[in-house]
Every structure is written in structure tokens, then in C-alpha cells.
Coordinates of C-alpha atoms and ligand atoms in Angstrom, one line a residue:
X1 CA 226.0 94.2 271.2
X2 CA 228.8 91.6 271.6
X3 CA 226.2 89.1 272.9
X4 CA 225.1 88.4 269.4
X5 CA 228.5 87.0 268.6
X6 CA 229.0 85.3 271.9
X7 CA 225.9 83.2 271.4
X8 CA 226.7 81.3 268.2
X9 CA 225.2 77.9 267.6
X10 CA 226.8 77.3 264.2
X11 CA 230.5 77.9 263.9
X12 CA 231.4 76.0 260.7
X13 CA 230.9 77.9 257.4
X14 CA 231.2 75.7 254.4
X15 CA 229.8 76.1 250.9
X16 CA 228.2 79.4 251.8
X17 CA 226.2 78.1 254.7
X18 CA 226.5 78.0 258.5
X19 CA 226.5 74.5 260.0
X20 CA 226.9 72.9 263.4
X21 CA 230.4 71.6 263.9
X22 CA 230.8 67.9 264.0
X23 CA 233.9 67.8 266.1
X24 CA 234.2 66.0 269.5
X25 CA 234.7 69.2 271.5
X26 CA 232.5 72.0 272.9
X27 CA 234.9 74.9 273.2
X28 CA 234.7 77.2 276.3
X29 CA 235.1 80.8 275.4
X30 CA 236.8 82.4 278.5
X31 CA 236.9 86.0 279.7
X32 CA 240.5 86.4 280.8
X33 CA 239.7 89.3 283.1
X34 CA 237.6 87.0 285.3
X35 CA 238.4 83.5 284.2
X36 CA 234.6 83.0 283.7
X37 CA 233.1 81.2 280.8
X38 CA 231.6 83.7 278.3
X39 CA 230.1 81.2 276.0
X40 CA 230.4 77.6 274.7
X41 CA 230.6 76.8 271.1
X42 CA 230.6 73.5 269.2
X43 CA 233.9 72.9 267.5
X44 CA 234.2 71.5 264.0
X45 CA 236.0 68.3 263.2
X46 CA 237.9 66.5 260.5
X47 CA 234.7 65.8 258.6
X48 CA 233.9 69.5 258.4
X49 CA 237.4 70.2 257.1
X50 CA 236.8 67.6 254.3
X51 CA 233.6 69.3 253.3
X52 CA 235.1 72.8 253.5
X53 CA 238.1 71.7 251.4
X54 CA 235.8 70.2 248.8
X55 CA 233.7 73.3 248.7
X56 CA 236.8 75.4 248.2
X57 CA 238.0 73.1 245.4
X58 CA 234.6 73.4 243.6
X59 CA 234.5 77.1 243.9
X60 CA 238.1 77.6 242.7
X61 CA 237.7 77.6 238.9
X62 CA 234.9 80.2 239.0
X63 CA 236.7 82.4 241.4
X64 CA 239.9 82.2 239.5
X65 CA 238.1 83.3 236.3
X66 CA 236.3 86.2 238.1
X67 CA 238.0 89.5 237.2
X68 CA 240.3 91.2 239.7
X69 CA 238.0 94.2 239.5
X70 CA 235.0 92.0 240.6
X71 CA 237.0 90.3 243.3
X72 CA 238.0 93.8 244.5
X73 CA 234.3 94.6 245.0
X74 CA 233.9 91.7 247.3
X75 CA 237.0 92.6 249.3
X76 CA 235.6 96.1 249.7
X77 CA 232.4 94.5 250.9
X78 CA 234.4 92.7 253.6
X79 CA 235.9 96.0 254.6
X80 CA 232.5 97.6 254.9
X81 CA 231.1 94.6 256.7
X82 CA 233.8 94.8 259.3
X83 CA 233.3 98.6 259.6
X84 CA 229.6 98.2 260.2
X85 CA 230.3 95.6 262.9
X86 CA 233.2 97.5 264.6
X87 CA 231.4 98.0 267.9
X88 CA 230.7 94.3 268.3
X89 CA 234.1 93.2 267.2
X90 CA 235.8 95.6 269.6
X91 CA 233.7 94.3 272.4
X92 CA 234.3 90.7 271.7
X93 CA 238.0 91.2 271.6
X94 CA 237.8 93.1 274.9
X95 CA 235.8 90.2 276.4
X96 CA 237.6 87.2 274.9
X97 CA 241.2 88.5 274.3
X98 CA 241.3 90.9 277.2
X99 CA 242.5 93.7 274.9
X100 CA 242.1 97.3 276.1
X101 CA 239.6 99.2 273.9
X102 CA 242.2 101.1 272.0
X103 CA 244.1 97.9 271.1
X104 CA 240.8 96.2 270.1
X105 CA 240.0 99.2 267.8
X106 CA 243.4 99.1 266.2
X107 CA 242.9 95.4 265.3
X108 CA 239.5 96.1 263.6
X109 CA 240.9 99.1 261.8
X110 CA 243.9 97.0 260.6
X111 CA 241.6 94.3 259.2
X112 CA 239.5 96.9 257.4
X113 CA 242.6 98.6 255.9
X114 CA 244.0 95.2 254.8
X115 CA 240.8 94.3 252.8
X116 CA 240.8 97.8 251.2
X117 CA 244.4 97.6 250.3
X118 CA 244.1 94.1 248.7
X119 CA 241.0 95.3 246.8
X120 CA 243.3 97.8 245.0
X121 CA 245.9 95.2 244.3
X122 CA 243.2 92.8 242.9
X123 CA 242.2 95.5 240.5
X124 CA 245.8 96.0 239.4
X125 CA 246.0 92.3 238.5
X126 CA 243.7 92.6 235.5
X127 CA 245.9 95.2 233.9
X128 CA 249.1 93.3 234.5
X129 CA 248.1 90.0 232.9
X130 CA 249.8 88.6 229.8
X131 CA 252.8 91.0 230.0
X132 CA 254.7 90.6 226.7
X133 CA 258.3 89.5 226.6
X134 CA 260.2 89.8 223.2
X135 CA 262.7 87.0 223.4
X136 CA 266.2 87.5 222.1
X137 CA 266.5 87.2 218.4
X138 CA 262.8 88.0 217.9
X139 CA 261.8 84.5 216.8
X140 CA 259.5 84.0 219.9
X141 CA 257.2 86.0 222.0
X142 CA 256.4 85.3 225.6
X143 CA 253.3 86.2 227.6
X144 CA 253.6 86.2 231.4
X145 CA 250.5 85.6 233.5
X146 CA 250.1 85.4 237.2
X147 CA 247.6 82.8 238.4
X148 CA 246.2 81.8 241.8
X149 CA 247.9 78.8 243.3
X150 CA 244.6 77.1 244.2
X151 CA 242.5 76.4 247.3
X152 CA 244.5 77.3 250.4
X153 CA 244.3 76.0 253.9
X154 CA 244.8 78.7 256.6
X155 CA 245.6 78.2 260.3
X156 CA 245.7 81.2 262.7
X157 CA 246.5 81.8 266.4
X158 CA 244.7 83.7 269.1
X159 CA 246.7 86.8 269.8
X160 CA 245.5 89.0 266.9
X161 CA 242.6 86.9 265.6
X162 CA 241.0 89.4 263.3
X163 CA 244.3 90.8 262.0
X164 CA 246.1 87.5 261.2
X165 CA 243.1 86.2 259.4
X166 CA 242.6 89.4 257.4
X167 CA 246.3 89.2 256.4
X168 CA 245.6 85.8 254.9
X169 CA 242.1 86.0 253.5
X170 CA 242.4 89.3 251.8
X171 CA 245.5 88.6 249.7
X172 CA 244.3 85.0 248.9
X173 CA 240.9 86.1 247.7
X174 CA 242.5 89.0 245.8
X175 CA 244.8 86.6 244.0
X176 CA 241.9 84.4 243.0
X177 CA 242.5 81.6 245.5
X178 CA 239.7 80.0 247.6
X179 CA 240.2 79.3 251.2
X180 CA 239.4 77.3 254.3
X181 CA 240.4 79.0 257.5
X182 CA 240.7 77.4 260.9
X183 CA 240.4 79.9 263.8
X184 CA 242.0 79.4 267.2
X185 CA 240.1 77.3 269.7
X186 CA 240.9 80.0 272.3
X187 CA 239.3 82.9 270.4
X188 CA 236.7 81.2 268.2
X189 CA 234.2 84.0 267.8
X190 CA 235.5 87.1 266.1
X191 CA 236.5 85.6 262.7
X192 CA 233.0 84.1 262.4
X193 CA 232.0 87.6 261.1
X194 CA 233.8 86.8 257.8
X195 CA 231.1 84.1 257.2
X196 CA 228.3 86.5 258.0
X197 CA 229.8 89.1 255.7
X198 CA 230.3 86.6 252.9
X199 CA 226.6 85.9 253.0
X200 CA 225.7 89.6 253.2
X201 CA 227.8 90.5 250.1
X202 CA 226.8 87.5 248.1
X203 CA 230.3 86.0 247.9
X204 CA 230.1 82.9 245.7
X205 CA 229.6 79.7 247.9
X206 CA 232.8 77.9 248.8
X207 CA 235.2 80.9 248.1
X208 CA 235.7 81.3 251.8
X209 CA 235.1 78.6 254.4
X210 CA 235.7 78.6 258.1
X211 CA 236.1 75.7 260.5
X212 CA 236.3 76.5 264.2
X213 CA 238.3 74.1 266.3
X214 CA 241.6 73.0 267.8
X215 CA 244.5 70.8 266.9
X216 CA 242.4 68.1 265.4
X217 CA 241.0 70.6 262.8
X218 CA 244.5 71.9 262.1
X219 CA 245.8 68.4 261.5
X220 CA 243.0 67.6 259.2
X221 CA 243.5 70.8 257.3
X222 CA 247.2 70.4 256.8
X223 CA 246.6 66.9 255.4
X224 CA 243.6 67.7 253.2
X225 CA 244.5 66.7 249.6
X226 CA 242.5 69.6 248.0
X227 CA 244.8 72.3 249.2
X228 CA 247.7 73.6 247.0
X229 CA 249.2 75.7 249.8
X230 CA 249.0 75.9 253.6
X231 CA 249.4 79.3 255.3
X232 CA 250.2 79.1 259.0
X233 CA 250.7 81.6 261.7
X234 CA 251.6 80.4 265.2
X235 CA 254.4 78.8 267.2
X236 CA 257.5 77.2 265.8
X237 CA 256.6 73.9 267.4
X238 CA 253.3 73.7 265.6
X239 CA 254.7 75.3 262.4
X240 CA 257.2 72.4 262.2
X241 CA 254.3 69.9 262.6
X242 CA 252.4 71.6 259.8
X243 CA 255.5 71.5 257.5
X244 CA 255.9 67.8 258.3
X245 CA 252.3 67.1 257.5
X246 CA 252.5 69.0 254.2
X247 CA 255.9 67.6 253.2
X248 CA 254.8 64.3 251.6
X249 CA 252.8 66.4 249.1
X250 CA 255.7 68.9 248.6
X251 CA 253.3 71.8 248.7
X252 CA 254.2 75.4 249.4
X253 CA 253.8 76.6 252.9
X254 CA 254.1 80.0 254.4
X255 CA 254.9 80.2 258.1
X256 CA 254.6 83.2 260.3
X257 CA 256.3 82.1 263.5
X258 CA 257.8 83.3 266.8
X259 CA 260.4 85.8 267.7
X260 CA 262.7 87.0 270.4
X261 CA 263.4 90.4 269.0
X262 CA 265.9 93.1 270.0
X263 CA 265.4 96.8 270.7
X264 CA 268.7 98.6 270.5
X265 CA 269.1 102.0 272.3
X266 CA 272.2 103.9 271.3
X267 CA 274.2 106.2 273.6
X268 CA 272.7 109.4 272.1
X269 CA 269.0 108.3 272.3
X270 CA 266.2 110.5 273.7
X271 CA 265.2 108.8 276.9
X272 CA 261.4 109.5 276.6
X273 CA 261.3 108.2 273.0
X274 CA 263.2 105.1 274.1
X275 CA 260.8 104.4 277.0
X276 CA 257.8 104.8 274.7
X277 CA 259.3 102.4 272.1
X278 CA 260.4 99.8 274.8
X279 CA 257.1 99.8 276.6
X280 CA 255.0 99.6 273.4
X281 CA 257.3 96.8 272.1
X282 CA 256.8 94.6 275.1
X283 CA 253.6 95.5 277.0
X284 CA 251.2 96.1 274.1
X285 CA 248.7 93.2 274.0
X286 CA 250.3 92.2 277.3
X287 CA 253.4 91.2 275.4
X288 CA 251.5 88.5 273.5
X289 CA 253.1 89.5 270.2
X290 CA 255.3 87.5 267.9
X291 CA 256.9 90.9 267.3
X292 CA 257.6 91.7 271.0
X293 CA 260.9 93.4 271.3
X294 CA 261.6 91.6 274.6
X295 CA 265.4 92.0 274.6
X296 CA 266.6 95.5 275.4
X297 CA 270.2 96.2 274.4
X298 CA 271.2 99.6 275.7
X299 CA 274.5 101.5 275.6
X300 CA 276.2 101.4 279.1
X301 CA 276.5 105.1 279.2
X302 CA 272.8 105.8 279.4
X303 CA 271.6 102.5 281.0
X304 CA 271.1 103.9 284.6
X305 CA 269.1 106.9 283.4
X306 CA 267.0 104.8 281.0
X307 CA 266.3 102.0 283.5
X308 CA 265.2 104.5 286.1
X309 CA 262.7 106.2 283.7
X310 CA 261.6 102.8 282.3
X311 CA 261.0 101.3 285.7
X312 CA 259.0 104.4 286.9
X313 CA 256.8 104.3 283.8
X314 CA 256.3 100.5 284.0
X315 CA 255.3 100.7 287.7
X316 CA 252.7 103.3 286.7
X317 CA 251.2 101.2 283.9
X318 CA 247.5 100.7 284.5
X319 CA 246.8 97.0 284.4
X320 CA 243.2 95.8 284.6
X321 CA 240.1 94.6 282.8
X322 CA 239.5 96.3 279.5
X323 CA 236.2 97.4 280.9
X324 CA 237.9 99.4 283.8
X325 CA 238.6 103.1 283.2
X326 CA 242.1 103.9 282.2
X327 CA 243.3 100.4 281.6
X328 CA 246.5 100.4 279.5
X329 CA 247.4 96.7 279.7
X330 CA 244.9 93.8 280.0
X331 CA 245.2 90.2 281.2
X332 CA 246.8 87.4 279.2
X333 CA 244.3 85.8 276.9
X334 CA 244.6 82.2 278.0
X335 CA 245.1 80.6 281.4
X336 CA 247.7 78.3 279.9
X337 CA 249.7 81.2 278.6
X338 CA 249.4 83.0 282.0
X339 CA 250.8 79.9 283.8
X340 CA 253.6 79.5 281.3
X341 CA 254.7 83.2 281.7
X342 CA 254.5 83.0 285.5
X343 CA 256.5 79.8 285.6
X344 CA 259.2 81.4 283.4
X345 CA 259.3 84.4 285.7
X346 CA 259.6 82.1 288.8
X347 CA 262.4 80.1 287.2
X348 CA 264.3 83.3 286.4
X349 CA 263.9 84.6 289.9
X350 CA 265.1 81.3 291.4
X351 CA 268.1 81.4 289.1
X352 CA 269.0 84.7 290.8
X353 CA 268.1 87.1 288.0
X354 CA 267.6 90.7 289.0
X355 CA 263.9 91.4 288.8
X356 CA 263.6 95.1 289.1
X357 CA 259.8 95.4 288.8
X358 CA 256.8 93.1 288.5
X359 CA 257.7 89.5 288.8
X360 CA 254.4 87.7 289.4
X361 CA 250.6 87.7 289.2
X362 CA 248.2 90.3 290.6
X363 CA 246.2 89.2 293.6
X364 CA 242.9 89.2 291.8
X365 CA 240.8 86.8 289.6
X366 CA 241.7 86.6 285.9
X367 CA 245.0 86.1 284.1
X368 CA 246.8 89.2 285.2
X369 CA 250.6 89.3 285.1
X370 CA 252.6 92.3 286.3
X371 CA 254.7 94.1 283.7
X372 CA 258.1 92.6 284.5
X373 CA 261.7 93.7 283.9
X374 CA 264.8 91.6 284.5
X375 CA 268.0 93.6 284.4
X376 CA 271.4 92.5 283.1
X377 CA 270.2 89.1 282.0
X378 CA 272.9 86.6 281.0
X379 CA 272.7 85.8 277.3
X380 CA 272.5 82.1 277.8
X381 CA 269.4 82.3 280.1
X382 CA 266.0 81.2 278.9
X383 CA 264.6 84.7 279.6
X384 CA 267.0 86.1 277.1
X385 CA 266.8 83.4 274.5
X386 CA 263.2 82.0 274.4
X387 CA 260.0 83.6 273.3
X388 CA 257.9 84.3 276.5
X389 CA 254.8 85.7 274.9
X390 CA 254.0 87.8 277.9
X391 CA 254.9 91.2 279.5
X392 CA 258.5 90.4 280.3
X393 CA 261.5 92.4 279.3
X394 CA 265.1 91.3 279.6
X395 CA 267.9 93.9 279.5
X396 CA 271.6 94.0 278.8
X397 CA 274.3 96.6 278.2
X398 CA 276.8 97.1 275.5
X399 CA 279.7 99.4 274.9
X400 CA 279.3 100.2 271.2
X401 CA 276.8 99.9 268.3
X402 CA 279.0 97.2 266.9
X403 CA 278.5 95.1 270.0
X404 CA 274.8 95.9 270.1
X405 CA 274.4 94.5 266.5
X406 CA 276.3 91.3 267.4
X407 CA 274.1 90.8 270.5
X408 CA 270.9 91.6 268.6
X409 CA 271.7 89.0 266.0
X410 CA 272.7 86.3 268.5
X411 CA 269.4 84.6 268.2
X412 CA 267.7 81.8 266.2
X413 CA 264.9 84.2 265.4
X414 CA 264.7 87.1 263.0
X415 CA 261.2 88.5 262.9
X416 CA 261.6 92.2 263.9
X417 CA 263.8 94.7 265.7
X418 CA 263.7 98.3 266.9
X419 CA 266.4 101.0 267.1
X420 CA 266.2 104.2 269.1
X421 CA 268.9 106.7 268.4
X422 CA 269.4 110.5 268.4
X423 CA 270.9 110.3 264.9
X424 CA 268.9 108.8 262.0
X425 CA 271.9 107.8 260.0
X426 CA 273.4 106.0 263.0
X427 CA 270.1 104.2 263.6
X428 CA 269.8 103.3 260.0
X429 CA 273.3 101.8 260.0
X430 CA 272.3 99.6 262.9
X431 CA 268.9 98.7 261.3
X432 CA 270.6 97.7 258.1
X433 CA 272.6 95.1 260.0
X434 CA 269.9 93.6 262.2
X435 CA 268.8 90.3 260.7
X436 CA 265.0 90.7 260.8
X437 CA 262.1 91.2 258.5
X438 CA 260.8 94.5 259.9
X439 CA 262.8 97.2 261.8
X440 CA 261.3 100.3 263.5
X441 CA 263.5 103.4 264.0
X442 CA 262.4 105.8 266.8
X443 CA 258.8 104.7 266.6
X444 CA 256.6 102.3 268.4
X445 CA 255.5 99.3 266.3
X446 CA 253.2 100.4 263.5
X447 CA 252.4 98.0 260.6
X448 CA 250.8 99.3 257.4
X449 CA 249.0 97.0 254.9
X450 CA 251.7 97.8 252.4
X451 CA 254.6 96.9 254.8
X452 CA 256.2 93.5 254.5
X453 CA 255.6 91.1 257.4
X454 CA 257.6 88.0 258.1
X455 CA 260.9 86.7 259.4
X456 CA 264.4 85.7 258.6
X457 CA 266.0 82.6 260.2
X458 CA 263.5 80.5 262.3
X459 CA 260.8 83.2 262.4
X460 CA 259.3 81.7 259.3
X461 CA 259.0 81.3 255.5
X462 CA 257.5 83.9 253.2
X463 CA 256.1 87.4 253.7
X464 CA 252.6 88.6 254.4
X465 CA 251.2 92.1 253.6
X466 CA 252.2 94.4 250.7
X467 CA 252.6 93.0 247.2
X468 CA 254.7 90.1 248.7
X469 CA 251.6 88.9 250.6
X470 CA 249.7 88.8 247.3
X471 CA 252.5 87.0 245.4
X472 CA 252.5 84.3 248.0
X473 CA 249.1 83.2 246.6
X474 CA 250.1 83.6 242.9
X475 CA 252.1 81.4 240.6
X476 CA 253.8 82.6 237.4
X477 CA 252.9 81.1 234.1
X478 CA 254.9 81.8 230.9
X479 CA 253.3 81.2 227.5
X480 CA 255.7 81.1 224.6
X481 CA 254.8 81.2 220.9
X482 CA 256.4 82.0 217.5
X483 CA 256.5 85.7 216.8
Ligands
LIG501 P1 250.1 77.6 268.3 O1 251.2 77.2 267.4 O2 249.9 76.8 269.5 O3 248.7 77.4 267.5 C1 248.5 78.1 266.3 C2 247.3 77.4 265.6 O4 247.7 76.1 265.2 C3 246.0 77.3 266.4 O5 244.9 77.6 265.6 C4 246.1 75.8 266.8 O6 244.8 75.3 267.1 C5 246.7 75.2 265.6 N1 247.3 73.8 265.8 C6 247.6 73.3 267.0 N2 248.1 72.0 266.8 C7 248.1 71.9 265.5 C8 248.6 70.8 264.6 N3 249.2 69.7 265.1 N4 248.5 70.9 263.3 C9 247.9 72.1 262.7 N5 247.4 73.1 263.5 C10 247.6 73.0 264.8 O7 250.2 79.1 268.5 P2 249.4 80.1 269.5 O8 249.7 79.7 270.9 O9 248.0 80.1 269.0 O10 250.0 81.5 269.1 C11 251.2 82.0 269.6 C12 252.4 81.8 268.7 O11 252.1 82.3 267.4 C13 253.6 82.5 269.2 O12 254.7 81.6 269.0 C14 253.7 83.7 268.2 O13 255.0 84.2 268.1 C15 253.2 83.1 267.0 N6 252.6 84.2 266.1 C16 253.4 84.6 265.0 C17 252.9 85.7 264.3 C18 253.7 86.2 263.1 O14 253.2 86.9 262.3 N7 255.0 85.8 262.9 C19 251.7 86.3 264.6 C20 251.0 85.9 265.7 C21 251.5 84.8 266.5

């Protein structure tokens, strides 16, 4: 039962052992469906980060020299450990994130698939070491190796806790890096299973360390001298602070940041497919997605028909606690996020924007926001330009695909995009020109472990998932000798 995870005394995992956090805070774990406290856990502090970073440093040499095949066995052990705890993990996410069951299940399955995928890539590393290069003229021979960058500090947010952490831990460990991960103070429970599994599978002490806590822990982590890379997922504002903290040491960082992504619907699109893609893109996880396609750009000729169908389906969306039958969209995970979203909605209404459905909170306890659509939003308005991180869609019309592309790209972000069209070639031509790291055509958002994940422009630096996720934790070494 979930209760086992909810009652955690020790939330710091360093050097292969659970310890009581030494931070100043006791974190309240909230159920967003009620606003009630589910549990209280002791946060870690800067002292725990120092211990964890030193443990990761000590473990690095041994882990680096462990074969890829052996590392793969541990990664498969993580996948099996997650699988055997699936029921608990799903329930904790329903309780603490407010995710409907199906969404919580998708997250666990995604984390499992990620560990399995990187297990295979870890095995492949053994065969690809010391690739020979015959240099011009034949006087010299080169050998090219890929080596892990070193101990890595990882910071993750609260919206997909199991997934974002798996996307970092699995490739890092596959590459031969050791890691210290800081979980989000809002959802501190789920990722603790990685420590339990590490003990269960006999992972060498210090290879993976976890420090639960808030900003103080993140700051200590981004300043710890032991790390040779920092991998961050979260907001642009904090991403910039992490870069600043790391910059005196000139270390590599990878940043998975925010978005304000477009969904383009061309004149020949199938209306039902468009409605499915639009709703999945902005109401899944109650819109708390870096990849939310929250700007709908639709051809004028089909806008009335599309808006009518979309509004009808949006009004019928079952919003409720994940534990209520038939719930399709849950509450927002944190009260702060709920207040921010409601404030943005109120500002937009007071600026005279046309709110065609939703537009406020439900009259019940918990952090429930109505799925909201603003029609014909001016392109200089906050609702059009800024990440909201909630179930709020802004729409606009265009007269051509060319105009749609221009409007789609008129943003500082470049994380994802969607295109819905009756003609694949037409959709592909639009997709080719949208400036973003991942585009979906005629499908709701699906992410495979062998996809690439990351953004252009201000949506971040680097890519997670796929071979690109692995190479983010590897450096290239060239050894040259006489032939
Ligand atoms: P956030 O930036 O507020 O927090 C992210 C993490 O940083 C948390 O663990 C937090 O405790 C920590 N942190 C806070 N202050 C810090 C500091 N000064 N130094 C170091 N760490 C610090 O983000 P959030 O509210 O948890 O998550 C929402 C944001 O994350 C959104 O902007 C969303 O777009 C983004 N996100 C991006 C992706 C992606 O893959 N691109 C995925 C999920 C979320």
C-alpha cells in the first residue's frame, strides 16, 4: 500500500544507507485533491549534499571501471524493482501529484522502459570502446574511447517526478557516472524507491545518492566541488540560477526548461483528431507539462467548427480526485501553482479576453482549476506568451500554413510542437519549420525512451533520452600512437 511510502522517516540516501535529513525543514506532503497533509518528512540539507557528493566521488572510479554489461544488469534491476512496486508508486502519485490512475500508470511504465532502454545502451558501450582510426598517411593510429564525465548532480521538479528522475539516473549510470539526485520538495516521496531498489539489487554504495529537500539543497548541489556536470529540469528562472552557480567552475550543464508550445491545425484537418490532440496537449496532467501545447493556431476556415467541438468536449471533461470514478483530469499538484494559474486567468479576464469555457476554480476543497479556453488571444498578451503550467489554452486564427509557422515560431521557447493535418506531407512541411525539439503529427503526445527530448532557444541546453541522453554523460577520449 501507498502508506508504506508515505511514512518515511529517512529521506536521505548516501553511501548506500538511509539517513535522517539534517536540513532545517520538515516538508509537508500535501494531497492536492483535499489540501490535507498526507505526511511530513524531514528534509536534507547542505551537509547531506556534501556527504552525498563525497560518496559519489568515492564510488566513481569503481563504477566507471565496471563493464557496461554489468551496469546493464543493475539498470534492469531498477526496472524490475519499479515494476514490483508499481501499485504503490501509482497510488503515491495519485495521492501526492493528483494524477488520474491512467496518468500515474503511464509515468511508472515510462520510468521502467527508460531503465530497460539504457540497460541495452550500456551493453553496447563495451563493444564500441577503442574504435580504431587510421590517420592519414598511416604513420599514426588513433583509438577513440567514450568515458563517463564523472559524478553528476541532478535536480528535478514535481510534475513528473518518477519520469524526470529516470531520464537522468538511467543514462548517467549506464554511462558509468555516479549521481546525487535532489527530488522536489513538493513531491518528495516517489523517487525514494530508487534508494530502496539500490539496496535490494546490491548497487555499489555511493553510485546513486538521493537528498530530499528544497532550494537550499539545490543550491548546495549546484555548488558542490565534486560534481563534473549538473543536470537540471525545472523552470527557466531556477535554471538560470543553476547556470550562474556552476559558471565559476565552467562545468557542463544540461537544462530541461519551460515551454509555450504551439499546436497548428491546418484547414484540411480532421476535427476529432484535432480535438484529441489539443485536449491531450493541454489538459493531460492538468496542463502541468513543460510540453503543454497551450497555443492553438488554427486555420480560419475551420475555426468555428473546431472551437465548437473543442468547447463541447472540454466542458464534458471529468475533473475530480483521482480516486473518484471516471476522473479524466485531476487537481493541480501544488497550492502555489493553483494560485498562480487562477491569478493569470483572472488577469486575462480583467483585460477583456474572451474566456469561452472554464475560467476559475471549482467550488470544492483541493486545487481544482476548470479546463479553460481563451479565444482569439492577442499575441502580445501574457496568456499567449508565458508558460502557465495549468489547464489553460489560448487560441488564434491564421489564413495560411505560412502564417501558422510564423506565429508558432514567434516565441522565446522551443521545446515541442504539434501539427494536425489531413495531409501528412503538408503536416511534415509545417513540422520541419517549427523551431522545437519534438514535434507530433496527428497524434497526442507520446514519448518513447529512444526519442530525443529537449529544446531549442530558451527551452534548454542538451537532449535527454535516446543515444543523445547517454552521450550527455560521456566524454570522448582520443589516444594516438605510432602505427
Ligand atoms: P522549479 O524551477 O521551481 O524547481 C525545480 C527544482 O529546482 C526543484 O527541485 C527545486 O527545489 C529546485 N530549486 C529551487 N531553487 C533552486 C536553486 N536556487 N538552485 C538549485 N535548485 C533549486 O520548477 P518546478 O516548479 O519544480 O517545475 C516546473 C517547471 O519545470 C516548469 O517551468 C516546467 O516547464 C519545467 N519542466 C521542464 C521539463 C523539460 O523536460 N523541459 C520537464 C518538467 C518540468
